[in-house]
Coordinates of C-alpha atoms and ligand atoms in Angstrom, one line a residue:
X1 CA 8.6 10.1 64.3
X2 CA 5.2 9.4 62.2
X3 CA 2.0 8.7 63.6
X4 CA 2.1 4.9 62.5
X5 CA 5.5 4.6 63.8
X6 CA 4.5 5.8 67.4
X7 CA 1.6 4.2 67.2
X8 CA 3.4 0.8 66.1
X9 CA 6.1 1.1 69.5
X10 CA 3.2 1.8 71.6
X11 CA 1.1 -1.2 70.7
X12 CA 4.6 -3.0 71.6
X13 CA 5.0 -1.2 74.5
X14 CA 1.5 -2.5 75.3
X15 CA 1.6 -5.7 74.6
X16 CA 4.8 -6.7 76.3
X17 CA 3.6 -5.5 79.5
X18 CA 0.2 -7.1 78.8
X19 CA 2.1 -10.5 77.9
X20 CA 4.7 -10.1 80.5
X21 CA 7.2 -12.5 81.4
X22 CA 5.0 -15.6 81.8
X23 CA 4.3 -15.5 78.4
X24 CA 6.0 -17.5 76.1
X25 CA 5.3 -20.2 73.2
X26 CA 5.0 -24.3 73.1
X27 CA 8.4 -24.3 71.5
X28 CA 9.9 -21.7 73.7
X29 CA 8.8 -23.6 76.6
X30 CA 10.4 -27.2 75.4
X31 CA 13.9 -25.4 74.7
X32 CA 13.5 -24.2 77.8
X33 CA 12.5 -28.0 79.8
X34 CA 15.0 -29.1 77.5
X35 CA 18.1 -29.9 80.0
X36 CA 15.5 -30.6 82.5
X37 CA 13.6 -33.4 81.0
X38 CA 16.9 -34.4 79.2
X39 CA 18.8 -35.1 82.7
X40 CA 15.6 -37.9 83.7
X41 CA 17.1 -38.9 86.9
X42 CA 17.9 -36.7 90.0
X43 CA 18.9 -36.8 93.7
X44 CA 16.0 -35.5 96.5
X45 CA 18.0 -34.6 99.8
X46 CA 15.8 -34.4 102.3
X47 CA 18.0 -33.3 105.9
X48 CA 17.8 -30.8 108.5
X49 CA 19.0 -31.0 112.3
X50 CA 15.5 -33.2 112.7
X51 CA 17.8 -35.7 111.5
X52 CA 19.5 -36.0 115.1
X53 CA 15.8 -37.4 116.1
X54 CA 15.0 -40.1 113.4
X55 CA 11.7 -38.5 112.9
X56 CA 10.4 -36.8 109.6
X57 CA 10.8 -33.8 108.5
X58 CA 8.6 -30.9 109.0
X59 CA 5.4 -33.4 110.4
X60 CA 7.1 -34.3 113.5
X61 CA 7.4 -30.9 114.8
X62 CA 4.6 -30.8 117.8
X63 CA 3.6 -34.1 117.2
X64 CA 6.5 -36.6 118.2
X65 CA 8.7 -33.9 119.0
X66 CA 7.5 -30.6 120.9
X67 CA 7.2 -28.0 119.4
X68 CA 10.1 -26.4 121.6
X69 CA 12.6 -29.2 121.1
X70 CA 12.4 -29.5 117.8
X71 CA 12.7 -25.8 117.3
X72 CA 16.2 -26.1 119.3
X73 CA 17.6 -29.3 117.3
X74 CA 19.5 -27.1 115.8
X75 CA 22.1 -25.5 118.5
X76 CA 23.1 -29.3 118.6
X77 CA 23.0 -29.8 114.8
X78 CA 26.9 -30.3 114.1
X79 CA 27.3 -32.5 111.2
X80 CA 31.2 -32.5 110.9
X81 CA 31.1 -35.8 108.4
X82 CA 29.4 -33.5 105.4
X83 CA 31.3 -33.4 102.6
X84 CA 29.5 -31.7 99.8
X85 CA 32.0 -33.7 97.5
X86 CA 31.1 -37.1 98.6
X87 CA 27.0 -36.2 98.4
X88 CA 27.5 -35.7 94.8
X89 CA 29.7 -38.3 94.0
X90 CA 27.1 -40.6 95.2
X91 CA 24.8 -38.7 93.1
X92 CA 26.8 -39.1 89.6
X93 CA 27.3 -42.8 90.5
X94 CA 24.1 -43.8 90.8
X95 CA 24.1 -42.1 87.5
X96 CA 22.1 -38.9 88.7
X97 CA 22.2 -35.7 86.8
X98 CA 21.1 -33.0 88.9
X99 CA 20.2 -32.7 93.1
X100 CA 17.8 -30.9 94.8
X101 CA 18.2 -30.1 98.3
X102 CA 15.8 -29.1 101.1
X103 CA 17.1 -25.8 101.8
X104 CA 13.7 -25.0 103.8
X105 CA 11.3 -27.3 104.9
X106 CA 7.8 -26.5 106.5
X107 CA 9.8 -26.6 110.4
X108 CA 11.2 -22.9 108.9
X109 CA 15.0 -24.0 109.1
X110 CA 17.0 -22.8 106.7
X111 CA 20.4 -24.7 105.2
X112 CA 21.8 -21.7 103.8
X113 CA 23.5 -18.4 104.9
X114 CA 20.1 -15.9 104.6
X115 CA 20.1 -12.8 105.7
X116 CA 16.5 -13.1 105.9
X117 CA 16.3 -14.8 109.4
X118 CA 18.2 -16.4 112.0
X119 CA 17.0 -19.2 112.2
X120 CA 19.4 -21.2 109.7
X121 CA 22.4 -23.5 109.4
X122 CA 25.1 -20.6 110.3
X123 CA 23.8 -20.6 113.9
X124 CA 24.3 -24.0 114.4
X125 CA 27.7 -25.5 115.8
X126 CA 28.5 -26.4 112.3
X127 CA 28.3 -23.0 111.2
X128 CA 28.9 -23.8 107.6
X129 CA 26.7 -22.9 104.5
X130 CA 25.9 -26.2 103.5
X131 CA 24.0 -25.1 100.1
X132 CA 26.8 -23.1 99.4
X133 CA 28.9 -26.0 99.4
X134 CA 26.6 -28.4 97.6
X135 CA 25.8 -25.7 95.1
X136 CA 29.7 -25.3 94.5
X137 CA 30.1 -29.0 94.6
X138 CA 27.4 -30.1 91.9
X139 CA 29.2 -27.1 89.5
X140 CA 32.7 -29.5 89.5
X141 CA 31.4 -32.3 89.4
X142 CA 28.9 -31.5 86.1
X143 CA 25.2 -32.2 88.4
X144 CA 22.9 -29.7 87.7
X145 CA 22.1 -27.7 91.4
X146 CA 18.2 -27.3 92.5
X147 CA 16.8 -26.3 96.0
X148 CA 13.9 -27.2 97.3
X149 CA 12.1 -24.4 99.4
X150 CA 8.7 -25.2 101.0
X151 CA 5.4 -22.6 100.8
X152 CA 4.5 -23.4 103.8
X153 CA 6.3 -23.0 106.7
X154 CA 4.5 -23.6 110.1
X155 CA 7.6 -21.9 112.0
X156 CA 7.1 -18.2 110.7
X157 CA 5.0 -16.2 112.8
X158 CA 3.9 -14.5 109.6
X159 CA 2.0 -17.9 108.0
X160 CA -1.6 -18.6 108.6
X161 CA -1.1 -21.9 110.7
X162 CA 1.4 -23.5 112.4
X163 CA 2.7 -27.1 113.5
X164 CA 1.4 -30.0 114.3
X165 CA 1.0 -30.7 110.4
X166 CA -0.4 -27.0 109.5
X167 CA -3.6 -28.0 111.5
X168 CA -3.2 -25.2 114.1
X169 CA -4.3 -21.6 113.2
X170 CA -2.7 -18.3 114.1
X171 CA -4.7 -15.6 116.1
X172 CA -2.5 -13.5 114.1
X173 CA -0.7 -13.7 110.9
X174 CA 0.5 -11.8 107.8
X175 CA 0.8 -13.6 104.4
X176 CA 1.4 -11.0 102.2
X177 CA 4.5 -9.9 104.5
X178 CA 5.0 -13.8 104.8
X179 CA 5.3 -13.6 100.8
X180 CA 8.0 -10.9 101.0
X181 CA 10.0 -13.1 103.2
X182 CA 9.7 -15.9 100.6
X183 CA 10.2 -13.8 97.5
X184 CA 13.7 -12.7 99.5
X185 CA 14.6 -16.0 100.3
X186 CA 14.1 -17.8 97.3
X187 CA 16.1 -14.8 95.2
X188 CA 18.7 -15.3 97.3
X189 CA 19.0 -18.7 96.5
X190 CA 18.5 -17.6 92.7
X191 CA 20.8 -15.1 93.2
X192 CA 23.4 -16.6 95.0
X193 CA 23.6 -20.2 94.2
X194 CA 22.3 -20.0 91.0
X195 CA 21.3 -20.4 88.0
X196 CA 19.3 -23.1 89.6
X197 CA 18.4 -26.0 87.6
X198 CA 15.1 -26.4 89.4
X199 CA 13.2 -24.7 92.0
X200 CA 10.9 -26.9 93.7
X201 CA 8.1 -25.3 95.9
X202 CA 6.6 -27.5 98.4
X203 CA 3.0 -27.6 99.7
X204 CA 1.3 -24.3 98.8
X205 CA -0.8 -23.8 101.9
X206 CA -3.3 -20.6 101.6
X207 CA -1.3 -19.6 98.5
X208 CA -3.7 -19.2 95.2
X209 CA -2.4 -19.0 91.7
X210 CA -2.1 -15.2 91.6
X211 CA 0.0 -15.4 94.6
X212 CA 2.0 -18.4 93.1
X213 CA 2.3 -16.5 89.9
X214 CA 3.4 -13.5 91.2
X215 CA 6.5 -15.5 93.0
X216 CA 7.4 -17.4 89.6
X217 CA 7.0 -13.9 88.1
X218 CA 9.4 -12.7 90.6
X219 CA 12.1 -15.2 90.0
X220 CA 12.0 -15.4 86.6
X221 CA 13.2 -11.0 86.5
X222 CA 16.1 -13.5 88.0
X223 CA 16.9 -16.0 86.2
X224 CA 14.4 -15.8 82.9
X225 CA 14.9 -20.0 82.0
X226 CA 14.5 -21.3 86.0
X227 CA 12.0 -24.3 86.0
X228 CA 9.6 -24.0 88.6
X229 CA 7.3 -27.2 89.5
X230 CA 3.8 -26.8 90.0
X231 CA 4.1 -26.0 94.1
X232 CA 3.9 -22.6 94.3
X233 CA 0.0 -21.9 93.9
X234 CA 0.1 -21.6 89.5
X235 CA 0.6 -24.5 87.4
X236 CA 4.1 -23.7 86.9
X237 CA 6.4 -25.9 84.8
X238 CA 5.9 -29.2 85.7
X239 CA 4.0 -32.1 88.0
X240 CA 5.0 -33.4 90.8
X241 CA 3.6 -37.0 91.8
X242 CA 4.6 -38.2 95.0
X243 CA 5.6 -41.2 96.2
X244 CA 4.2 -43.0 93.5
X245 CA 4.9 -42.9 89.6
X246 CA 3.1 -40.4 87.3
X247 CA 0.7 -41.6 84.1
X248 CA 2.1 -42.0 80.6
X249 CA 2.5 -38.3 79.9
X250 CA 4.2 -36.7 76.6
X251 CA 2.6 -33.2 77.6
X252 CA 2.9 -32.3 80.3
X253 CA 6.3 -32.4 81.7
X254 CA 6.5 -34.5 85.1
X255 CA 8.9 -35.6 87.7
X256 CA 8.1 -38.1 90.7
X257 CA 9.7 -37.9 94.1
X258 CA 10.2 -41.3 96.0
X259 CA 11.7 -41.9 99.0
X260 CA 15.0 -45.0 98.6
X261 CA 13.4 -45.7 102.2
X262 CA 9.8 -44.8 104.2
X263 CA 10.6 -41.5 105.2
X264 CA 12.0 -38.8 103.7
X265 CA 14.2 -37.2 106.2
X266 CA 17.0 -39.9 107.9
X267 CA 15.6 -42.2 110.0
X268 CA 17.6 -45.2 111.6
X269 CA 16.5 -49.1 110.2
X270 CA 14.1 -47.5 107.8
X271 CA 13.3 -50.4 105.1
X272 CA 14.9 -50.3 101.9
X273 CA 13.6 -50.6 98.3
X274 CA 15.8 -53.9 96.9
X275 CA 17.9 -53.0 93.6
X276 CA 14.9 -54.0 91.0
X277 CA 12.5 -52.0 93.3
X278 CA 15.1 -49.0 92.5
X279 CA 15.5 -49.5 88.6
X280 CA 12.2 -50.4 87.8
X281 CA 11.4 -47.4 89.2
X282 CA 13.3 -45.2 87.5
X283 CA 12.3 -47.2 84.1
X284 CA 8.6 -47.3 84.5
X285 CA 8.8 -43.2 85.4
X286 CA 11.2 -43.0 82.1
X287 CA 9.0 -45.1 80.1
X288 CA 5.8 -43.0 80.7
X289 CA 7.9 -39.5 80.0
X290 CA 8.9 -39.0 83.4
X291 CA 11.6 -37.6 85.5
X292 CA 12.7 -39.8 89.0
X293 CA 13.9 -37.4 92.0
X294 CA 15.2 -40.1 94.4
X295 CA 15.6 -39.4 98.0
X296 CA 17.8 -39.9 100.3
X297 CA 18.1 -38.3 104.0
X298 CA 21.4 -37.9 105.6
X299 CA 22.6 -39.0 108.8
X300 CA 22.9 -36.2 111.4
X301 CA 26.5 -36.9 111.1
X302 CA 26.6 -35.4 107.4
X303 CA 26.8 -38.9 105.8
X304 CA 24.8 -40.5 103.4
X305 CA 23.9 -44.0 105.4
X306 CA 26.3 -46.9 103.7
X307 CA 23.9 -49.0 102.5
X308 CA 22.1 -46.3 100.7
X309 CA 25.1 -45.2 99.5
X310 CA 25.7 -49.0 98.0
X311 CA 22.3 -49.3 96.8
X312 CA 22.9 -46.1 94.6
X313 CA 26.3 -47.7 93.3
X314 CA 24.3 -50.6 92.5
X315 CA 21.6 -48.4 90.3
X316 CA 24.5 -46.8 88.8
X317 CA 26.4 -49.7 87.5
X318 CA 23.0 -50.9 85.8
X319 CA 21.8 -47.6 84.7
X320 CA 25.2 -46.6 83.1
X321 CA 25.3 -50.1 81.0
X322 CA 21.9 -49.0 79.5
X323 CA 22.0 -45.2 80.0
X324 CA 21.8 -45.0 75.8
X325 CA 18.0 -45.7 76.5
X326 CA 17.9 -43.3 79.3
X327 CA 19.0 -39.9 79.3
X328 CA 17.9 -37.3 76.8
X329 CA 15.4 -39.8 75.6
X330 CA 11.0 -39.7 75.7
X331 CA 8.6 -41.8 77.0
X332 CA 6.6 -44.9 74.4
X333 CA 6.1 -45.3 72.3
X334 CA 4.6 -48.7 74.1
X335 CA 3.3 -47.8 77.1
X336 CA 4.6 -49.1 80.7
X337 CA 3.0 -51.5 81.9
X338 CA 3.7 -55.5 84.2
X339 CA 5.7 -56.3 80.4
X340 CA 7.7 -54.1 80.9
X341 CA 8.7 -50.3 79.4
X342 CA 9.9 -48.3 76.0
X343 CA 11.7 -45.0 75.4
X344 CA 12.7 -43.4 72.1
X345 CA 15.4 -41.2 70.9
X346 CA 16.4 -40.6 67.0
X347 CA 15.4 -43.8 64.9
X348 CA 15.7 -46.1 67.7
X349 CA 13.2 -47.4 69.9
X350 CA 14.6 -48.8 73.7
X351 CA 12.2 -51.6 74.8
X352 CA 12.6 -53.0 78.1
X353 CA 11.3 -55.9 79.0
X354 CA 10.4 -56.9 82.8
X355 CA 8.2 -60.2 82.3
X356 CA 8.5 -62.3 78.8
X357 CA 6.8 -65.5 78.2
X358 CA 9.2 -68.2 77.5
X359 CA 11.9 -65.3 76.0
X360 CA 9.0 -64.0 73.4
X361 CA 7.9 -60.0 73.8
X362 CA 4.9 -59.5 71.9
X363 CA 5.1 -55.4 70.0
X364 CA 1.8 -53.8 68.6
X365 CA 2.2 -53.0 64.9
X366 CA 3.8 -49.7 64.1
X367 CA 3.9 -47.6 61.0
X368 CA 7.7 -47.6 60.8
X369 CA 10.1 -50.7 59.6
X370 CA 11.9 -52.1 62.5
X371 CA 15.8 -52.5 60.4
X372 CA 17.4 -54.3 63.5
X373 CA 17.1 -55.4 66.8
X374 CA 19.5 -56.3 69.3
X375 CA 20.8 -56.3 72.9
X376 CA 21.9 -53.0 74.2
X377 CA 25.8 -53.0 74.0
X378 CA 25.2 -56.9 72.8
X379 CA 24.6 -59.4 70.0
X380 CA 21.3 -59.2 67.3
X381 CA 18.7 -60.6 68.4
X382 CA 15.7 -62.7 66.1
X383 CA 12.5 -60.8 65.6
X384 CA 9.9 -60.9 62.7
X385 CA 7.8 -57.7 61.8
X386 CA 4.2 -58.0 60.0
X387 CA 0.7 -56.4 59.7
X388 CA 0.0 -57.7 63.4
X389 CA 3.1 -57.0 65.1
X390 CA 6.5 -57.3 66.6
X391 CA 7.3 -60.2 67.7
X392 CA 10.8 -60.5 69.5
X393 CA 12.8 -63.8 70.5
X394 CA 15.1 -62.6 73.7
X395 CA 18.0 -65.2 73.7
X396 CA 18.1 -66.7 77.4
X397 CA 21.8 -66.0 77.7
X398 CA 20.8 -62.1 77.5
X399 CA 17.9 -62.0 80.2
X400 CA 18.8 -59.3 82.8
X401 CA 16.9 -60.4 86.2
X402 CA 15.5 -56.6 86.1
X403 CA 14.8 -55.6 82.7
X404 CA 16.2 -56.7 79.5
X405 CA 17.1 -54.4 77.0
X406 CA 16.4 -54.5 73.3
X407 CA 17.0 -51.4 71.0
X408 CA 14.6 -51.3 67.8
X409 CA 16.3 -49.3 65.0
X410 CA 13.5 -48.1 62.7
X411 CA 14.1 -46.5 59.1
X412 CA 11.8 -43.5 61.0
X413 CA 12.5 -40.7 63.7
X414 CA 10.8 -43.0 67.1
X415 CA 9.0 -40.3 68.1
X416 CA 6.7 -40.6 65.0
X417 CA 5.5 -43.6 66.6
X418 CA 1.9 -43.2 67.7
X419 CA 1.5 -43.9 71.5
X420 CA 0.1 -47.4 72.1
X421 CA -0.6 -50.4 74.9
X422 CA 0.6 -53.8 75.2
X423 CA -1.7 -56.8 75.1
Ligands
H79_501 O1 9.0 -33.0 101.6 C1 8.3 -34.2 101.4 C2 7.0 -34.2 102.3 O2 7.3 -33.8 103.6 C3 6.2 -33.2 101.5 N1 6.6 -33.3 100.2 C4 7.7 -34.2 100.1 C5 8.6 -33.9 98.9 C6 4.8 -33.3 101.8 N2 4.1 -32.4 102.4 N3 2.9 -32.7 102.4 N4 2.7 -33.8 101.8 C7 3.9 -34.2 101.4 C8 1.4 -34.4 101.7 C9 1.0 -35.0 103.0 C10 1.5 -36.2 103.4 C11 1.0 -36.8 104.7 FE1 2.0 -37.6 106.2 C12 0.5 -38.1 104.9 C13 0.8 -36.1 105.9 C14 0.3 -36.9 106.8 C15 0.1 -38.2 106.2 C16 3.9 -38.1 105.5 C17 3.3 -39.1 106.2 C18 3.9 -37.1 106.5 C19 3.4 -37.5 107.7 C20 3.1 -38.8 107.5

């Protein structure tokens, strides 16, 4: 070999392990949120054997439960009503694309066969690996299979502090061995339920972002496309607002969680968001470039509670007859706001409108000719186009008490369309 040669394979060499495996470019990265962001809608499981008390998740551990009960929940955790089937048939009704389940929550317990501890779901009565299961079921079905797995965990005697709510520090702890213990759990769930179409990190409690890198680092020698949200201690791939919806956003991927109740683990008589509540909020997170992870928590029992489970059937049916301006589609190019929301995909523009006076929908001008307009799966509808706007006339036979929809096909791609508000 020549000197250039050797030197050329060396400066590779170099500048591979300089750039690593977090490197990549803006149009890497889309292909790689691509499925993600495509898929919109999703289904948060939140359940654990703190399900037998009604009580959340994680927080209630030495605060409404003692410390010592709630660490034994699960030698009485038998849920022989789980059917990994069912859960995801739910899911793909209400016309969900993916799930994400807790398989670890900050109380430590873990919902999957790990070889890491003994403190999981194998040692219960029920004895069954439920993520297995789930895992197996979402791959039949066509749902995309994600786990949750908190940072924190206030059970290991590893972590910095400990329950009630992470307020309680350790005389003695270990969090670089504590990091081993979560590299090892969360390749196992790479390794053996995977791919994984997300991994969502929870609450990154005395982890920085070279700690938090070094874990995504990790996991990507394992699966190279895994989407990581931004819980870990580094950015990661995407944001996570919670309980409410996120801001318009075409950058910077984002998903919100929200709870179909209060709480996010089961708990009995918990109030629940009406049907509009539901859609709405899946359109206004749509309509600002979002994805909506919905949550449900399980009964102890292993089922979904009923009228959850009809609620979600509900959301479906409506979400199916307009999923055209749902999936695979990007945020505007109106922004969301009391009027309502837009989406875009190809030439066509998905408006939907929450509030119009007396059937009119007032459009900012856009730099694109609007060829049509009419009612998804329905008749044309009037509308006039000029220098200050769109102006649509909604026929009162087609108003939809939640949002109705009217698809704008432009002689332009959408997504040309500069962002804009609605007086
Ligand atoms: O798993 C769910 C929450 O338990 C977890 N993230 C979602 C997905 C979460 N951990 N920390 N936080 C959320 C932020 C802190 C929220 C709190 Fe509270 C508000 C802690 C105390 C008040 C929620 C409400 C928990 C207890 C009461």
């Amino acid at each position: 070999m020549n000197k250039k040669i050797v030197g050329v394979c060396l400066g590779l060499a170099v500048w591979s392990l300089v750039a690593g495996a977090g490197t990549e470019t803006p149009e890497q990265f889309a292909a790689r949120m691509k499925p993600w962001r495509d898929a919109r809608f999703g289904m948060f499981i939140h359940w654990g054997p703190v399900s037998i008390k009604g009580t959340e998740i994680g927080w209630s551990r030495g605060s409404q439960i003692p410390i010592e009960e709630y660490d034994n929940l699960y030698k009485q955790f038998n849920p022989v009503k789980f059917n990994a089937d069912e859960w995801v048939s739910v899911a793909k009704a209400a016309g969900m694309k993916y799930i994400v389940l807790t398989t670890k929550h900050h109380d430590g317990f873990c919902l999957w066969d790990t070889k890491q501890t003994d403190y999981n779901i194998m040692n219960s009565p029920f004895k069954r690996d439920v993520t297995g299961e789930l895992a197996k079921a979402c791959r039949k079905q066509g749902l995309g299979f994600g786990t949750y797995y908190s940072t924190c965990d206030w059970h290991h005697p590893d972590f910095p502090v400990t329950s009630p709510g992470g307020s309680v520090k350790r005389p003695v702890s270990n969090l670089d061995r504590y990091t081993e213990y979560l590299k090892a759990q969360s390749g196992e769930l790479v390794k053996n339920y995977g791919p994984l179409f997300t991994l969502w990190f929870d609450v990154p409690q005395h982890f920085d972002a070279k700690r938090g890198q070094g874990v995504i680092d990790y996991l990507h020698t394992l699966q190279p496309n895994l989407v990581i949200n931004n819980r870990t201690g580094a950015r990661g791939d995407y944001e996570t607002p919670e309980q409410h919806i996120g801001g318009f956003n075409m950058e910077r991927p984002w998903e919100t969680c929200m709870t179909i109740c209060n709480q996010w683990a089961f708990k009995p008589n918990d109030s629940m968001k009406s049907l509009k509540q539901c859609v709405q909020t899946l359109l206004n997170t749509v309509g600002g470039d979002g994805n909506l992870l919905f949550n449900v928590g399980p009964q102890p029992d292993g089922l979904i509670e009923a009228r959850q489970v009809e609620r979600l059937k509900e959301m479906g049916a409506w979400v199916k007859r307009n999923g055209e301006g749902i999936y695979g589609t990007r945020g505007g190019p109106f922004k969301p706001g009391a009027w309502g929301v837009s989406t875009r995909k190809d030439k066509t523009i998905y408006v939907y409108v929450f509030q119009a006076k007396d059937g009119v929908v007032r459009l900012p001008a856009i730099p694109a000719k609007v060829k049509s307009a009419r009612i998804l799966k329905g008749d044309k509808v009037k509308f006039t186009q000029d220098d200050a706007g769109i102006v649509i006339t909604l026929p009162a036979t087609a108003a939809d008490p939640i949002a109705t929809v009217v698809a704008l096909k432009l002689n332009s791609p959408a997504l040309d369309v500069p962002v804009c508000d609605v007086k």
